[in-house]
mmCIF file of C-alpha atoms and ligand atoms in Angstrom:
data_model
loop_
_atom_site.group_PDB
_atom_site.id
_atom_site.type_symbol
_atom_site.label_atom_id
_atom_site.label_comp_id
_atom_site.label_asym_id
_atom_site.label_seq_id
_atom_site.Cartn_x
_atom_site.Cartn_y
_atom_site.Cartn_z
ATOM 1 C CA UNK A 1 0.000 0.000 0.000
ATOM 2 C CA UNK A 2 1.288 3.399 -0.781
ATOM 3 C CA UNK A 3 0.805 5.988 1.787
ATOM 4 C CA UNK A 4 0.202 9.758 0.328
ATOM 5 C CA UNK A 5 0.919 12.470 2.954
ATOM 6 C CA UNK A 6 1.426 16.218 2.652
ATOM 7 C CA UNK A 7 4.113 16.901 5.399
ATOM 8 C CA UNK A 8 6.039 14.392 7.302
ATOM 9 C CA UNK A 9 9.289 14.337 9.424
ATOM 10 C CA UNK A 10 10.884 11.719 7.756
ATOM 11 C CA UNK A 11 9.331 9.198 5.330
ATOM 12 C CA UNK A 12 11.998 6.435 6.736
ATOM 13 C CA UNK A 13 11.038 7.299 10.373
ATOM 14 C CA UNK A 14 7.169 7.048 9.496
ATOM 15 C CA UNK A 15 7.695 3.620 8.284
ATOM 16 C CA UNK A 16 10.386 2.543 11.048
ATOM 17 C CA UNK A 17 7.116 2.862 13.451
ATOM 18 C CA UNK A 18 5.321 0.139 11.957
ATOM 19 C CA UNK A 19 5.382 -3.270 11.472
ATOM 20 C CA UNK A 20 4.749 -3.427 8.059
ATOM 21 C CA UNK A 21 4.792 -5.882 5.007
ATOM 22 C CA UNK A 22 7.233 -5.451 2.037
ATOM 23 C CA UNK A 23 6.151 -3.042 -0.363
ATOM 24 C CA UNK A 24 4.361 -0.849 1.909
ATOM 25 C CA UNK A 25 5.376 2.661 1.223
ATOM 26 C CA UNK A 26 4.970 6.498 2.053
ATOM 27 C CA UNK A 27 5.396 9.589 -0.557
ATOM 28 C CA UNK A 28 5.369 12.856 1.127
ATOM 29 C CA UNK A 29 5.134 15.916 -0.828
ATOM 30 C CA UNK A 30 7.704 17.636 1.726
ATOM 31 C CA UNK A 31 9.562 16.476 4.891
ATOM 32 C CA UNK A 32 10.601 18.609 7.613
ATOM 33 C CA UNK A 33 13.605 16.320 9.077
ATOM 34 C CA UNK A 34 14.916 14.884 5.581
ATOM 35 C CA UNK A 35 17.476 12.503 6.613
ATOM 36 C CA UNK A 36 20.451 11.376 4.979
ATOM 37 C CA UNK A 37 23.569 8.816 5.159
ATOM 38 C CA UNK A 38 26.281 9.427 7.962
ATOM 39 C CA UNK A 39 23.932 11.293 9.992
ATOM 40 C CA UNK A 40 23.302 14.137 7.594
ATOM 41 C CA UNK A 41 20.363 15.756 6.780
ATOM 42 C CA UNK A 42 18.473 15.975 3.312
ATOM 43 C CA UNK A 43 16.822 19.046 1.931
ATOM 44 C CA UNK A 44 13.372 18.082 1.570
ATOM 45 C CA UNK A 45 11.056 21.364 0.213
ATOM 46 C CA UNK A 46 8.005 21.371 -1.929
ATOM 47 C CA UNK A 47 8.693 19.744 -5.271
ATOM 48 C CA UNK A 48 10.983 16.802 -4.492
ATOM 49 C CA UNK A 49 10.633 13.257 -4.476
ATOM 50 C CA UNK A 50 10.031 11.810 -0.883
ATOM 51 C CA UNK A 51 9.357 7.930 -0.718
ATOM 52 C CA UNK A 52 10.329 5.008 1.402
ATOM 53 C CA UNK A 53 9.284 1.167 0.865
ATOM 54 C CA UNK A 54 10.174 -2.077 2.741
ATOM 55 C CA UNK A 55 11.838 -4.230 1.228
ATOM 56 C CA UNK A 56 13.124 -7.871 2.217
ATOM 57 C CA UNK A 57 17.017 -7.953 2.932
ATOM 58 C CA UNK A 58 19.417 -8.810 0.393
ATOM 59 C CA UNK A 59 23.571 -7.958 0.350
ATOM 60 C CA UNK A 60 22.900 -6.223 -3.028
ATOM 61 C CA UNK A 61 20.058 -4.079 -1.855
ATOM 62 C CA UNK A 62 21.918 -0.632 -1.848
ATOM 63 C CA UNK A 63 23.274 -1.599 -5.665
ATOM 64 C CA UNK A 64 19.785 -3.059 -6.872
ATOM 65 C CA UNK A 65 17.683 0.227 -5.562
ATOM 66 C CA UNK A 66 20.302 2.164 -6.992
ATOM 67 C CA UNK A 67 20.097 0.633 -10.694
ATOM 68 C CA UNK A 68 16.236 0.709 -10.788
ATOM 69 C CA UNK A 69 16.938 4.459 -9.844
ATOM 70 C CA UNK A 70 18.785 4.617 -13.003
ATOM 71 C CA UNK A 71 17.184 2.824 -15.156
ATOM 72 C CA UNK A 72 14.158 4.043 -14.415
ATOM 73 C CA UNK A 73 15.320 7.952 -14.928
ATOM 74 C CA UNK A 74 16.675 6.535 -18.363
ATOM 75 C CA UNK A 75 13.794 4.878 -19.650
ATOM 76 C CA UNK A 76 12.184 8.853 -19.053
ATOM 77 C CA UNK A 77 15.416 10.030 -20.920
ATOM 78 C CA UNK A 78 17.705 11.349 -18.413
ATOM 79 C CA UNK A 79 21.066 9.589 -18.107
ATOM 80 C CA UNK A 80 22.251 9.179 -14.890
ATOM 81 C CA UNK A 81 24.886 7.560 -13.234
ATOM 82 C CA UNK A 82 25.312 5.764 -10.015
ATOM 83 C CA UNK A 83 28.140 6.573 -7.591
ATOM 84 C CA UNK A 84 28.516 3.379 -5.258
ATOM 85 C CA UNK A 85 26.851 2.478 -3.419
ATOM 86 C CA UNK A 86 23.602 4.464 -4.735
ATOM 87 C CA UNK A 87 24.491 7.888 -4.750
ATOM 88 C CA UNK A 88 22.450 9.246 -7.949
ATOM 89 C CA UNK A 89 24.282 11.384 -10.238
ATOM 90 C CA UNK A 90 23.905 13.284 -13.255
ATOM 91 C CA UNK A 91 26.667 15.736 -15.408
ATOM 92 C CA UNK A 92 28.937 14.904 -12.000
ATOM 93 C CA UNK A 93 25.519 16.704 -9.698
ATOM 94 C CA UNK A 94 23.417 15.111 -7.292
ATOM 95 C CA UNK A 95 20.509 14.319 -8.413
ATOM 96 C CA UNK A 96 19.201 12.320 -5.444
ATOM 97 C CA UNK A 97 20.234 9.774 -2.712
ATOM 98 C CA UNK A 98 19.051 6.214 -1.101
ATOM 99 C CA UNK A 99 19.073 6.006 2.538
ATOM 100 C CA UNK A 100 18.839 2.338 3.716
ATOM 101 C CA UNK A 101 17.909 1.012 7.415
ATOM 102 C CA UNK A 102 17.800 -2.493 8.708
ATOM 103 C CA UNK A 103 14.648 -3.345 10.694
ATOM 104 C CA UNK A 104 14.973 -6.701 11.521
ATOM 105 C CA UNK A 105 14.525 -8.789 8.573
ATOM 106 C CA UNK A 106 13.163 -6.041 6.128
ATOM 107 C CA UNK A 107 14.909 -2.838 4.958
ATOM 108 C CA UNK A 108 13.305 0.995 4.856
ATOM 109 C CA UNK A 109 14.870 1.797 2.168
ATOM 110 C CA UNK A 110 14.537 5.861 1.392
ATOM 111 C CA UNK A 111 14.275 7.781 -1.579
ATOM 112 C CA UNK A 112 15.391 11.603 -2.280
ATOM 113 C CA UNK A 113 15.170 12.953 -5.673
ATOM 114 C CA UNK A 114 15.682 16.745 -6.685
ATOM 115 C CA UNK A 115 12.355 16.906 -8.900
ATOM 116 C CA UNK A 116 10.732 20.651 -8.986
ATOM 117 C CA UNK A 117 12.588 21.674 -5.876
ATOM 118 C CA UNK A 118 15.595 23.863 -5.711
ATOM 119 C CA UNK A 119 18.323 22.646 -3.483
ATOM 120 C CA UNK A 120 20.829 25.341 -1.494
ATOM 121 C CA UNK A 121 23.707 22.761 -2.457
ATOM 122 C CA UNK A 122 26.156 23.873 -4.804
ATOM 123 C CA UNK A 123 26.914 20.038 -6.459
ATOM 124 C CA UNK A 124 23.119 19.241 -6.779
ATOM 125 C CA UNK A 125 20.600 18.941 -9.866
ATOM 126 C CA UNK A 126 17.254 18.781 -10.257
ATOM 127 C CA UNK A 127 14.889 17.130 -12.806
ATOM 128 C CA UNK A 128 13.549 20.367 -13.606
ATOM 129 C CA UNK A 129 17.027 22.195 -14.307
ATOM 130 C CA UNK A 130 17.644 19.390 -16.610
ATOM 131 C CA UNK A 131 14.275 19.853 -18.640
ATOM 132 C CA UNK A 132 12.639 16.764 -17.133
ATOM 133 C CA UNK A 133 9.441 16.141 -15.901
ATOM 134 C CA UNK A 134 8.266 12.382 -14.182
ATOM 135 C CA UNK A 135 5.151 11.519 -12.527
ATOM 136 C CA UNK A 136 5.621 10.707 -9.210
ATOM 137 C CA UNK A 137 3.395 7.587 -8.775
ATOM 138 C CA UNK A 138 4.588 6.312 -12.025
ATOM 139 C CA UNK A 139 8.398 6.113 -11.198
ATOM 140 C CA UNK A 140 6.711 4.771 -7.957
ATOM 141 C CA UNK A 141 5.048 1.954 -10.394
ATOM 142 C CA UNK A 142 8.146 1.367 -12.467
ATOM 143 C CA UNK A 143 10.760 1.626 -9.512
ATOM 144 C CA UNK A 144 9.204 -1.557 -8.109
ATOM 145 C CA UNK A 145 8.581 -3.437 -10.390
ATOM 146 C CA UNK A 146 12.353 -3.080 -11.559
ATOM 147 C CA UNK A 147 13.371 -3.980 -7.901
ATOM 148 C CA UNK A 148 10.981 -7.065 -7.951
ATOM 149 C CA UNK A 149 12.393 -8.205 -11.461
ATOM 150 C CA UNK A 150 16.251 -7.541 -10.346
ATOM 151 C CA UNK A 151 15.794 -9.631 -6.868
ATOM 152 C CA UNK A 152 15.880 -12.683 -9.202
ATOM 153 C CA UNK A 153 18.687 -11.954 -10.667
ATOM 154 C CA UNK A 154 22.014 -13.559 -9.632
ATOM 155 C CA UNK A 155 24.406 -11.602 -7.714
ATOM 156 C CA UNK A 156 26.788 -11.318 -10.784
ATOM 157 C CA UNK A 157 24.138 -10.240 -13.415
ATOM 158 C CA UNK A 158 23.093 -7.409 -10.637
ATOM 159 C CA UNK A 159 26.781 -6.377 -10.314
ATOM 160 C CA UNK A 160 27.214 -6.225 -14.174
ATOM 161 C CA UNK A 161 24.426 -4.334 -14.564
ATOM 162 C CA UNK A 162 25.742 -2.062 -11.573
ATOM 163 C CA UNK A 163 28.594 -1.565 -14.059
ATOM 164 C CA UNK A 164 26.585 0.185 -16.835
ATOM 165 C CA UNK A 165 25.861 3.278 -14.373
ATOM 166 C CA UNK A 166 29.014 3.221 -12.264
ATOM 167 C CA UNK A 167 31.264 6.109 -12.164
ATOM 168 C CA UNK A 168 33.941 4.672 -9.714
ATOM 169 C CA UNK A 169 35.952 2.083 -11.441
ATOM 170 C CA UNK A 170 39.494 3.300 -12.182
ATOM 171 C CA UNK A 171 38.618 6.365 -10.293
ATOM 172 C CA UNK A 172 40.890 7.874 -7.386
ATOM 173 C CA UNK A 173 38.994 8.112 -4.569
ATOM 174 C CA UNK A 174 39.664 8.454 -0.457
ATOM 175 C CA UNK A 175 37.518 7.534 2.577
ATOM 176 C CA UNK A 176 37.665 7.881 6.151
ATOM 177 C CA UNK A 177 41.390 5.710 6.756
ATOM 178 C CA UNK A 178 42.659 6.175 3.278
ATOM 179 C CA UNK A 179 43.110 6.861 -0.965
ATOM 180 C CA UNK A 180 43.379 4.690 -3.192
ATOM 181 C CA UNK A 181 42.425 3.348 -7.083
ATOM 182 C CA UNK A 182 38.635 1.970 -7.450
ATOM 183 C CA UNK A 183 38.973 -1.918 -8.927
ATOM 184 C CA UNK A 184 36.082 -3.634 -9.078
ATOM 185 C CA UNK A 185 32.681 -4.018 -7.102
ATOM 186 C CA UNK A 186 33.030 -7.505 -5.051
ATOM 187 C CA UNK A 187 30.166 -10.407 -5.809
ATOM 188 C CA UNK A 188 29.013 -8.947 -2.313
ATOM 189 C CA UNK A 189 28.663 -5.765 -2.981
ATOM 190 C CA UNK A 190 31.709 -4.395 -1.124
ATOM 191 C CA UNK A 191 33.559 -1.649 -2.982
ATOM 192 C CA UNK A 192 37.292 -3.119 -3.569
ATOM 193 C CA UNK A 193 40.155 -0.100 -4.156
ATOM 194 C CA UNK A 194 44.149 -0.790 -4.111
ATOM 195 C CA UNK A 195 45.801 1.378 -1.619
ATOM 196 C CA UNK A 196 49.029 3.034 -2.493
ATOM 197 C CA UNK A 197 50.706 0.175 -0.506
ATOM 198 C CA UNK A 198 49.132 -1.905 -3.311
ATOM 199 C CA UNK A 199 46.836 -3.415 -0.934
ATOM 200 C CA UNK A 200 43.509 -4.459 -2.272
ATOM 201 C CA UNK A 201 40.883 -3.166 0.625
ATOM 202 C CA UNK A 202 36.904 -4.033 0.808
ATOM 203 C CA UNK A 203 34.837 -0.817 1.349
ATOM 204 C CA UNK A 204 31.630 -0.996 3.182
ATOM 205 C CA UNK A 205 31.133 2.503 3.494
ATOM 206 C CA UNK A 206 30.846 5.645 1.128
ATOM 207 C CA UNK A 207 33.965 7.036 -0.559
ATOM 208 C CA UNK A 208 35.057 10.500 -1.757
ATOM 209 C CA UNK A 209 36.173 11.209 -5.807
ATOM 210 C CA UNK A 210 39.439 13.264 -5.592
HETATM 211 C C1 BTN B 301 21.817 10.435 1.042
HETATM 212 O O1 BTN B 301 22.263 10.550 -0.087
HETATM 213 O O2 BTN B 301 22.422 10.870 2.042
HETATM 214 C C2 BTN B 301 20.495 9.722 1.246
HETATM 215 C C3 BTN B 301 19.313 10.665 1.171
HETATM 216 C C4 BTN B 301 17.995 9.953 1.367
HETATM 217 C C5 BTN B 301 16.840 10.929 1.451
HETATM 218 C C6 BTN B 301 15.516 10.224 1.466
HETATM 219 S S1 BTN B 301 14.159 11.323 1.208
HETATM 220 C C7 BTN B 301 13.035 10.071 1.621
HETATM 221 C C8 BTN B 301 13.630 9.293 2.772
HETATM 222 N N1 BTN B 301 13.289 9.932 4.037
HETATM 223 C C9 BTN B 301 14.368 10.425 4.649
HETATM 224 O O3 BTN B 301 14.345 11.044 5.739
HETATM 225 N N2 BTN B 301 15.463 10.190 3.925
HETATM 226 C C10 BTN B 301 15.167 9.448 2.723
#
């Protein structure tokens, strides 16, 4: 069941509150505590996407919302790329994020999407600035049916098609310990980077482009 609401705190926090079955989601046309990864906050005025959904637990979870993100925007034209794990990105600009929680066995995952709404941060984009226009309940729609098709998929057809939108391989890139040279994504999911000791090292967490 999708939930329509006018003002929330946080779409991810409404859900959290319940126990709910997978698929049941909330769209609010504004939030007034946005949340983001690492603690941060997310920008969340009139005219932006707001969703979260439950969905069952999987490894690739982060990587498979963050293809159906993608191919979902290009099936409506726009070509986007995804910045592991699901950062969503488009002429190097942020065009929206995925904030995933555990909750016992099912996962809120979040959605943030600069749509009609201006954001105050310098490296962002917004459907509109681009020329774009999508219905909200129709990427809904689409969205989930793409993550229902990709959660058959084997863990090495999701990470190839993670490939098409990356923008990481071969990149330089540093996190919170260290810098190093993007190699591959592991069948896991893990981000793996050689260090300048020529150590290979499996990220978990989000890295920075230099
Ligand atoms: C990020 O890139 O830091 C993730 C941003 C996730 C934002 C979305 S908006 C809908 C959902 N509700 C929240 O409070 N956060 C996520």
């Amino acid at each position: 069941m999708i939930n329509v609401i006018d003002n929330i705190d946080s779409t991810n926090s409404w859900l959290a509150q319940f126990n709910l079955d997978f698929f049941d989601s909330i769209i609010s046309l504004k939030q007034s505590e946005g949340r983001g990864r690492q603690g941060r906050s997310w920008e969340s005025h009139e005219g932006g996407f707001y969703y979260s959904v439950v969905l069952p637990n999987n490894d690739l979870l982060p990587i498979i919302v963050g293809i159906s993100v993608a191919e979902v925007l290009y099936e409506n034209g726009i070509i986007a790329k995804v910045k592991w794990p699901n950062d969503i990105l488009v002429e190097g600009k942020k065009l929206g994020g995925v904030l995933c929680q555990m909750k016992g066995e099912k996962v809120i995952v979040g959605l943030g999407i600069n749509m009609d709404n201006k954001s105050s941060l310098e490296k962002s984009i917004s459907l509109s600035a681009l020329g774009f226009s999508i219905d909200k309940l129709d990427f809904i729609s689409k969205f989930n049916e793409k993550i229902n098709s990709a959660m058959e998929d084997s863990n090495e057809d999701i990470i190839e098609q993670f490939l098409i939108y990356d923008c990481l391989i071969g990149e330089h890139v540093s996190w919170k310990e260290g810098n190093g040279q993007v190699v591959k994504l592991a069948e896991d999911g893990r981000l793996v980077v050689r260090d300048s000791l020529g150590e290979l090292i499996f990220l978990t967490d989000e890295v920075h482009l230099q």
